[in-house]
Structures are given as structure tokens and as C-alpha cells.
PDB file of C-alpha atoms and ligand atoms in Angstrom:
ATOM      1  CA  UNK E   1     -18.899 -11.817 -10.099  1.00  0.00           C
ATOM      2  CA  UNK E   2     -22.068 -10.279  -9.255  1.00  0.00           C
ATOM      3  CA  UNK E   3     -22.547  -7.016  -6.948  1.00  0.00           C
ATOM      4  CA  UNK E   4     -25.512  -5.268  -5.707  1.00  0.00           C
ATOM      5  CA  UNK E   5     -26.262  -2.206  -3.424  1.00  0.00           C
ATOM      6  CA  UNK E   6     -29.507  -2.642  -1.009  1.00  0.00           C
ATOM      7  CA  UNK E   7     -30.048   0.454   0.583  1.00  0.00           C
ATOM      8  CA  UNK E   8     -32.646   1.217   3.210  1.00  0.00           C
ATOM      9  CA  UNK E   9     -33.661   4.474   2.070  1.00  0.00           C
ATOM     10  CA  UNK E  10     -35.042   5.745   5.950  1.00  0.00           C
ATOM     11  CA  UNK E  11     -31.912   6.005   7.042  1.00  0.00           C
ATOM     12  CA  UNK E  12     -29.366   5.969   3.661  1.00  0.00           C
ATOM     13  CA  UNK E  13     -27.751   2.614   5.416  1.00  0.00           C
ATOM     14  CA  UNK E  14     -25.924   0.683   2.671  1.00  0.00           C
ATOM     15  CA  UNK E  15     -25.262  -2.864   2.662  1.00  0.00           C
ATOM     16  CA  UNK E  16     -23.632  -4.899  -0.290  1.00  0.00           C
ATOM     17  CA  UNK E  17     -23.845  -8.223  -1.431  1.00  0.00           C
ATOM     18  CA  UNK E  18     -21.064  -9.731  -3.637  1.00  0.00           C
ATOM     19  CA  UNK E  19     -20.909 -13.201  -5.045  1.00  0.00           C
ATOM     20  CA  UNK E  20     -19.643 -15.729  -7.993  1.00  0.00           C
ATOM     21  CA  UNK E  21     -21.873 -16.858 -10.542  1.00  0.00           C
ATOM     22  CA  UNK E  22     -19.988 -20.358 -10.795  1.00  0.00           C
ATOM     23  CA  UNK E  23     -19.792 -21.119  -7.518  1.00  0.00           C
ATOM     24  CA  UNK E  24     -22.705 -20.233  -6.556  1.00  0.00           C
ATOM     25  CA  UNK E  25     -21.989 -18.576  -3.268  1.00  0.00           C
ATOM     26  CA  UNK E  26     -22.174 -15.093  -1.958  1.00  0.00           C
ATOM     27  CA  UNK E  27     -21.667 -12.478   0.867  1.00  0.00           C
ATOM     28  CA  UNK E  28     -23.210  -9.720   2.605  1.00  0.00           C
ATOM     29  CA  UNK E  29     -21.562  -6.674   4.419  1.00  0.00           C
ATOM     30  CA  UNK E  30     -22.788  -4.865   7.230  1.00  0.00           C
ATOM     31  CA  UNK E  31     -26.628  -6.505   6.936  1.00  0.00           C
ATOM     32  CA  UNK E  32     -29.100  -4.900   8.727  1.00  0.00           C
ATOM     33  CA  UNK E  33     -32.435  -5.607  10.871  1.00  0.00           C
ATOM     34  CA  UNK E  34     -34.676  -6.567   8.386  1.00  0.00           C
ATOM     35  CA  UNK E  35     -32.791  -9.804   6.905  1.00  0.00           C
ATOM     36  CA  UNK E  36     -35.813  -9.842   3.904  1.00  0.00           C
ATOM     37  CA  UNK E  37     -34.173  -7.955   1.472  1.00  0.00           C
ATOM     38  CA  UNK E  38     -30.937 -10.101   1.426  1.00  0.00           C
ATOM     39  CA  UNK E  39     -33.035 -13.471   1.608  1.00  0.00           C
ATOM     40  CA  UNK E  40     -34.733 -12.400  -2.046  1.00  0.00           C
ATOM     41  CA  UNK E  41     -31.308 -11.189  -3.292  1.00  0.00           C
ATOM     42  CA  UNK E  42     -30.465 -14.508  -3.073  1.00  0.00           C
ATOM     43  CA  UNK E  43     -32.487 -16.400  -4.572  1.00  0.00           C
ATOM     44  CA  UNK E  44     -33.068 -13.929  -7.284  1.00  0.00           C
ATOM     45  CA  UNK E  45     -29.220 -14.913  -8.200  1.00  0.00           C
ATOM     46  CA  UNK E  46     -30.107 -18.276  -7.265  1.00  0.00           C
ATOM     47  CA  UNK E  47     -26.787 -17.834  -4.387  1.00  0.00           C
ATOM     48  CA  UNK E  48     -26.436 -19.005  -1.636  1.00  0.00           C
ATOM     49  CA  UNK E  49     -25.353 -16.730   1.641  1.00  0.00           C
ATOM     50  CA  UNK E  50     -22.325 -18.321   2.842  1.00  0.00           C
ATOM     51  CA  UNK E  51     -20.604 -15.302   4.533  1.00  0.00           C
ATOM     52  CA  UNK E  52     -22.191 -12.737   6.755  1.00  0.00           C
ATOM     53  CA  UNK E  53     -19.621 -10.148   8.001  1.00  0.00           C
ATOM     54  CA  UNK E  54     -19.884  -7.256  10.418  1.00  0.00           C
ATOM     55  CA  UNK E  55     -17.194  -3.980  10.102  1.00  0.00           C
ATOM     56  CA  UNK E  56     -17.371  -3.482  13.357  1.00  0.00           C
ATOM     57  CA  UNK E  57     -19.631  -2.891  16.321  1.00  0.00           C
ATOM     58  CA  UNK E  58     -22.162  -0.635  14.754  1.00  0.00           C
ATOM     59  CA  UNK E  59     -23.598   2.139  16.813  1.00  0.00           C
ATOM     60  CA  UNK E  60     -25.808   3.327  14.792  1.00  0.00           C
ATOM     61  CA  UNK E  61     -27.667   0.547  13.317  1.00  0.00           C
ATOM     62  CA  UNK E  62     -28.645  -2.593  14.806  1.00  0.00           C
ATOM     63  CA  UNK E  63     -26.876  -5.240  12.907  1.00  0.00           C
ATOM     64  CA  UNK E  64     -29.092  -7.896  11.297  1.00  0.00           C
ATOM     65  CA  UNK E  65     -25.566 -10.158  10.584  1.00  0.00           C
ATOM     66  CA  UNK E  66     -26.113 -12.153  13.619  1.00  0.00           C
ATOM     67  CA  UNK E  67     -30.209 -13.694  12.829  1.00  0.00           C
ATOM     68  CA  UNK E  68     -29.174 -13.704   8.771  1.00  0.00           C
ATOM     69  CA  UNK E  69     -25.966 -16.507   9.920  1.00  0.00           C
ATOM     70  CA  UNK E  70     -28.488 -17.989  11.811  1.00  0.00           C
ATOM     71  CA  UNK E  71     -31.150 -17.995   9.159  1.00  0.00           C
ATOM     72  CA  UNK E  72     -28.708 -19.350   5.905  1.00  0.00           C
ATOM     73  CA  UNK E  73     -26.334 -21.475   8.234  1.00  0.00           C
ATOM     74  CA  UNK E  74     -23.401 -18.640   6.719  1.00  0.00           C
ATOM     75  CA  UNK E  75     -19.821 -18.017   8.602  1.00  0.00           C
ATOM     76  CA  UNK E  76     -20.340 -15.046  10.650  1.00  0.00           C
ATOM     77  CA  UNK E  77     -17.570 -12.992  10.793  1.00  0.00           C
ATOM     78  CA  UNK E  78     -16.129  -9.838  12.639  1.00  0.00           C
ATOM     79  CA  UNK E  79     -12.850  -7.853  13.437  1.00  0.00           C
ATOM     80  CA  UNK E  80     -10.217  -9.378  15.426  1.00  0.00           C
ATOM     81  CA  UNK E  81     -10.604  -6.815  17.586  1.00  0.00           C
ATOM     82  CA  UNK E  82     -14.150  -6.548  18.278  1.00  0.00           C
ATOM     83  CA  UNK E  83     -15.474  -6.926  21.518  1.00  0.00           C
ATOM     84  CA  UNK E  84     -17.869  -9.202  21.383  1.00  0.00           C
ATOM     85  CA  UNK E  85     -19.750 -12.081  23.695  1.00  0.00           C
ATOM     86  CA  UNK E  86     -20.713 -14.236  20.494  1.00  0.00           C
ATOM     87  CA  UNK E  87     -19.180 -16.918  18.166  1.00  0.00           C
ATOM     88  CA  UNK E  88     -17.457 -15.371  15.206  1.00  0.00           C
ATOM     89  CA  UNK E  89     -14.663 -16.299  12.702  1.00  0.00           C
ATOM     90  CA  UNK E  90     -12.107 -13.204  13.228  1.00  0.00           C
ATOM     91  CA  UNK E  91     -10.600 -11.380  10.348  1.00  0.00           C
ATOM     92  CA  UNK E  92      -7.573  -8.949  10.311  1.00  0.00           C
ATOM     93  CA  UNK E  93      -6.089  -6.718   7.991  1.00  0.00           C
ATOM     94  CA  UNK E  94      -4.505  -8.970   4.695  1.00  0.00           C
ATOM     95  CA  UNK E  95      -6.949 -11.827   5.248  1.00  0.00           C
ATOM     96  CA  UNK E  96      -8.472 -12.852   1.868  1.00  0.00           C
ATOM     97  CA  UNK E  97     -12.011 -14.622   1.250  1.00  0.00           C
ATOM     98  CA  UNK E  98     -12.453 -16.368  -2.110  1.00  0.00           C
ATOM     99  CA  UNK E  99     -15.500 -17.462  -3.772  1.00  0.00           C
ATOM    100  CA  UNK E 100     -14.842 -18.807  -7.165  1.00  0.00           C
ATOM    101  CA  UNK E 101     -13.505 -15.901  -9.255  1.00  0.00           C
ATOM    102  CA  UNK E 102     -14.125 -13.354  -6.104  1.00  0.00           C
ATOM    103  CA  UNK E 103     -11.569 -12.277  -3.730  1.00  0.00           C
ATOM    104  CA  UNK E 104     -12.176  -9.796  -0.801  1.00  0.00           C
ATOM    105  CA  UNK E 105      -9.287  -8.939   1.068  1.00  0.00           C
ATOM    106  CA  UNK E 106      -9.925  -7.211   4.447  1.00  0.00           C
ATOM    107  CA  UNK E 107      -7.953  -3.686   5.362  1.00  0.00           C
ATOM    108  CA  UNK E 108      -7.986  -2.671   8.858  1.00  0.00           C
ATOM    109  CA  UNK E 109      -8.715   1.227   9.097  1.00  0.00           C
ATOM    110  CA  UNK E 110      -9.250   1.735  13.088  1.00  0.00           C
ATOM    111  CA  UNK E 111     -10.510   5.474  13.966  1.00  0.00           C
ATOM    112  CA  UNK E 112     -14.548   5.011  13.784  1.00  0.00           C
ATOM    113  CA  UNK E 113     -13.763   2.416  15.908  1.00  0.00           C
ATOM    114  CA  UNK E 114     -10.726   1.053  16.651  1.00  0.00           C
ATOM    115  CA  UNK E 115     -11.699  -2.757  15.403  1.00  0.00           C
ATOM    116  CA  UNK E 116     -13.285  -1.393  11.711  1.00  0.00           C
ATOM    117  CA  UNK E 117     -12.550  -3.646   8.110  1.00  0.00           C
ATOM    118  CA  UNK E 118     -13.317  -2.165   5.468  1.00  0.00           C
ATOM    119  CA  UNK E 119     -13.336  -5.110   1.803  1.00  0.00           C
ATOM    120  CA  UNK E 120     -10.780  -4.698  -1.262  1.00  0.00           C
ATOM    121  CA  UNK E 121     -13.027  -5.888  -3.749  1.00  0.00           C
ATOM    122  CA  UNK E 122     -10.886  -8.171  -6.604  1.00  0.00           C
ATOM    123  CA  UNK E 123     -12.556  -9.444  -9.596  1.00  0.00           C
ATOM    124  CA  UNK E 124      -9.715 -12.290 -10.141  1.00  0.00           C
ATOM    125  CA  UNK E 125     -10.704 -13.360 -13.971  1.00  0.00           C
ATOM    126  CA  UNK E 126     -10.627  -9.361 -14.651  1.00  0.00           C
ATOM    127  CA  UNK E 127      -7.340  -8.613 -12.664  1.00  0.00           C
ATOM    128  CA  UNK E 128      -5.456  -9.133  -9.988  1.00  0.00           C
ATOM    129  CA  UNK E 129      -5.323  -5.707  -8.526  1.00  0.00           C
ATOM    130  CA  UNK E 130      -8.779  -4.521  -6.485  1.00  0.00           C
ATOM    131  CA  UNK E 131     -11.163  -2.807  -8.694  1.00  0.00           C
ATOM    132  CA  UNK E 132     -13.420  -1.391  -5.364  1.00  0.00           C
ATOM    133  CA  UNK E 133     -13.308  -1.110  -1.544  1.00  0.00           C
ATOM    134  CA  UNK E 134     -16.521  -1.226   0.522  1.00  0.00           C
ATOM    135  CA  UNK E 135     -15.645   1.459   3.252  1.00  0.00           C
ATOM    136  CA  UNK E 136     -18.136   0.806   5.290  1.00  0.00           C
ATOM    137  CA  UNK E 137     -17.804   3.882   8.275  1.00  0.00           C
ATOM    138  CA  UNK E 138     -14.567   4.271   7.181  1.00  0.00           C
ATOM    139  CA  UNK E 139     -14.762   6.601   3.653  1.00  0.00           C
ATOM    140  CA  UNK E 140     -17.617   8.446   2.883  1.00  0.00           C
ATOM    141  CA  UNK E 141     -18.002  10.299  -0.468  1.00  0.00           C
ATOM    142  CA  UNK E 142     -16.062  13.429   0.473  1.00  0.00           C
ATOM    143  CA  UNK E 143     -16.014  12.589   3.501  1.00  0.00           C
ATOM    144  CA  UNK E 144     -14.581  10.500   6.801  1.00  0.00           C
ATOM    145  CA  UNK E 145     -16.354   8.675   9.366  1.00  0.00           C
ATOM    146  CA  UNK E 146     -16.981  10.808  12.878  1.00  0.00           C
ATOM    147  CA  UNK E 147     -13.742   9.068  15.149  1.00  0.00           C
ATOM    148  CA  UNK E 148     -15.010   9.820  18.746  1.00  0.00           C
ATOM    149  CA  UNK E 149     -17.382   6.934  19.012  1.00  0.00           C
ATOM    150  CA  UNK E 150     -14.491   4.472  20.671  1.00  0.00           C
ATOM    151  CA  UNK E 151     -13.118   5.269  24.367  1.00  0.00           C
ATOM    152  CA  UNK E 152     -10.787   7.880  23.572  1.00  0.00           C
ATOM    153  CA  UNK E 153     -11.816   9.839  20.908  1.00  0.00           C
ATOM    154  CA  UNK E 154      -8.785  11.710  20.157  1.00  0.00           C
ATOM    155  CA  UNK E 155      -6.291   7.995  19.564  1.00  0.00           C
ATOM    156  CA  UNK E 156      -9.224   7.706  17.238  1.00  0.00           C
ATOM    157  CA  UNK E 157      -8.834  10.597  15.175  1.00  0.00           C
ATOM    158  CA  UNK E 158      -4.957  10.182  15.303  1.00  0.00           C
ATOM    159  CA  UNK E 159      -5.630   6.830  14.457  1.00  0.00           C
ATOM    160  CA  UNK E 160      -7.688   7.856  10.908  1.00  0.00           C
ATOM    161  CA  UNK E 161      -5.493  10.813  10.137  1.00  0.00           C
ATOM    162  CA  UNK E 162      -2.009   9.708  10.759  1.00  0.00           C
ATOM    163  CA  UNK E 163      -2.535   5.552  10.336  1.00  0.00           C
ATOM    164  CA  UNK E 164      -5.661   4.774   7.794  1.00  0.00           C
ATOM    165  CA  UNK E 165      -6.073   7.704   5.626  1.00  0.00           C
ATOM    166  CA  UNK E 166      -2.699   7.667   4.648  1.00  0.00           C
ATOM    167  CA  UNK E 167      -2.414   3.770   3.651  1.00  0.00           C
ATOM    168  CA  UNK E 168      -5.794   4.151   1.933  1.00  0.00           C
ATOM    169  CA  UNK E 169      -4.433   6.963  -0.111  1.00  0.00           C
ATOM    170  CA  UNK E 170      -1.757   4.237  -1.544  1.00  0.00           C
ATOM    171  CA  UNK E 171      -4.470   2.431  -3.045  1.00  0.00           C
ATOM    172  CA  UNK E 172      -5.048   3.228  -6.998  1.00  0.00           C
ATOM    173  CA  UNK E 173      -6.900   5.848  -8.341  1.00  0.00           C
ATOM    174  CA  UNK E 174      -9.278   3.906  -9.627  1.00  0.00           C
ATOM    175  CA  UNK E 175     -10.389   1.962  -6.679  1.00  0.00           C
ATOM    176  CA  UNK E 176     -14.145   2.625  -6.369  1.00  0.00           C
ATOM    177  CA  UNK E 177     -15.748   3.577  -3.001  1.00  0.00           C
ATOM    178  CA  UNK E 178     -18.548   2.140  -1.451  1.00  0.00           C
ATOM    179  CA  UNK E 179     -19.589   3.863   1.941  1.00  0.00           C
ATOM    180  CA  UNK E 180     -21.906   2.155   4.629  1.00  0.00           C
ATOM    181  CA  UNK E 181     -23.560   5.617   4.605  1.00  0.00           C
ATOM    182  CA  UNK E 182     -25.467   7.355   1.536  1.00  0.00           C
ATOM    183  CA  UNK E 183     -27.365  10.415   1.142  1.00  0.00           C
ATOM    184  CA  UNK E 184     -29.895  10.864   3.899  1.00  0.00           C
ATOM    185  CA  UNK E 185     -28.153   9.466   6.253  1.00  0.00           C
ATOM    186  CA  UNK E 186     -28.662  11.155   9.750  1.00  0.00           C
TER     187      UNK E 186
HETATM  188 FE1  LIG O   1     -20.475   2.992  12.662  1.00  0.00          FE
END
């Protein structure tokens, strides 16, 4: 598998693109405006885009997933429980993607918002167990993700604290984290 961080430094935004050398297919998380960047990714690893997937509905970013679909004919995909007046393929917590050797299995951590995925990362031909999660506005380093931006910020908060924090502390040790949110970030 092949991964790569693209990070628009204005804002610290990250956005990740993940794909499998023998299949020749890739993905990309969270894109955002400017769909440039992930158009050369691509065809510097000779890949082709064939997922495009949204977290949830971001608030403070304007999403770039829907125009890069459009632009590499890729599934676009979202949380079940976004609310949203567009064609997606919904995914929900357990769901699994596979590209070759790749696997990325969604977990459902509502309290940023209540529809968020965050992406178990698996590296099949090195194990079967998930090596990394991309957390999106889920996990930052050191940090959570602000929980009032959803109607009702408190069932947000109660949401991270008392549902997503503590299944996401049952992952292994050595799962790596990947935040939608760097340093710089405002
Ligand atoms: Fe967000």
C-alpha cells in the first residue's frame, strides 16, 4: 500500500490519500477545495481515484469531495447519517473498503457531529489487525474535536466522552493517528 499526507499549510487541513500498488486504485479522505493537489498525487503513483469520501459535513472547510467524484468518475461516499441533498454511497460503522492488499474499515465516533467516520487503516499482506486510523475531527494529537457544532451540543459531548472515546481507547496501542487538523490550524 501506498499513503501520503497533503496538507494545506494556510489552514493545517489534512487530507490523506491511501491506495494499492497492484491494483492500481486509490482513495482520498476529507479532500478539499482545490482538487489539484490530489489530481498530481495520482498520477505521480500512476492510481487511479476510485473513492472520494467525506467524514462528515464539514463546517469548517468547504469540501472539495463532491467536484473531485465528479472530475475522476470515483464513488462518493458519506456517513449514513449525514444530511445531505446529493447522491452518495452511505457507510456505517464496520463497513470495510478493499483495494487490493488495502482495507479501510469505517468506525463511527458521533460527538463533532453526530454522523462523523473516522478509517481503520489495515495493511492486509502486513497483518490483519489495523496499523492506523485517520481521525479526521474526531482525535487530534492530544486532543478531541470541539462537540457543540451539531444541534445539541451537550448529546454531543456525552456522545464523545461516554460512547467514542471509550471504544477508541480499545483499539491497540500502536494504532497510529492521523487528525484532519495539524498545527496551525485555526
Ligand atoms: Fe469538522
Amino acid at each position: 500500500m501506498w499513503f501520503e499526507t497533503l496538507i494545506r499549510e494556510e489552514t493545517g487541513c489534512a487530507t490523506y490519500m491511501i491506495g494499492c500498488q497492484r491494483t492500481g486504485d486509490c482513495m482520498v479522505f476529507d479532500p478539499l477545495w482545490d482538487i489539484q493537489p490530489y489530481l498530481k498525487m495520482a498520477k505521480k503513483k500512476k492510481s487511479k481515484i476510485k473513492y472520494v469520501i467525506d467524514s462528515h459535513s464539514h463546517a469548517d472547510q468547504i469540501s472539495g469531495a463532491r467536484r473531485l467524484a465528479e472530475e475522476t468518475g470515483a464513488e462518493l461516499m458519506l456517513p449514513e447519517l449525514a444530511e445531505i441533498s446529493y447522491e452518495a454511497t452511505r457507510l456505517k460503522g464496520g463497513d470495510e473498503i478493499r483495494m487490493g492488499g488495502v482495507g479501510l474499515r469505517v468506525f463511527h465516533a458521533p460527538g463533532h457531529r453526530p454522523e462523523q467516520i473516522n478509517l481503520l487503516v489495515i495493511d492486509y499482506p502486513r497483518g490483519e489487525e489495523p496499523w492506523a486510523m485517520l481521525t479526521a475531527d474526531f482525535v487530534m494529537v492530544g486532543d478531541v474535536a470541539r462537540p457543540d457544532l451539531a444541534q445539541g451540543g451537550e448529546s454531543g459531548a456525552d456522545q464523545l466522552f461516554n460512547d467514542s472515546i471509550p471504544r477508541f481507547l480499545e483499539l491497540p496501542d500502536h494504532v497510529e493517528v492521523y487528525p484532519g487538523h495539524l498545527a496551525g490550524s485555526t
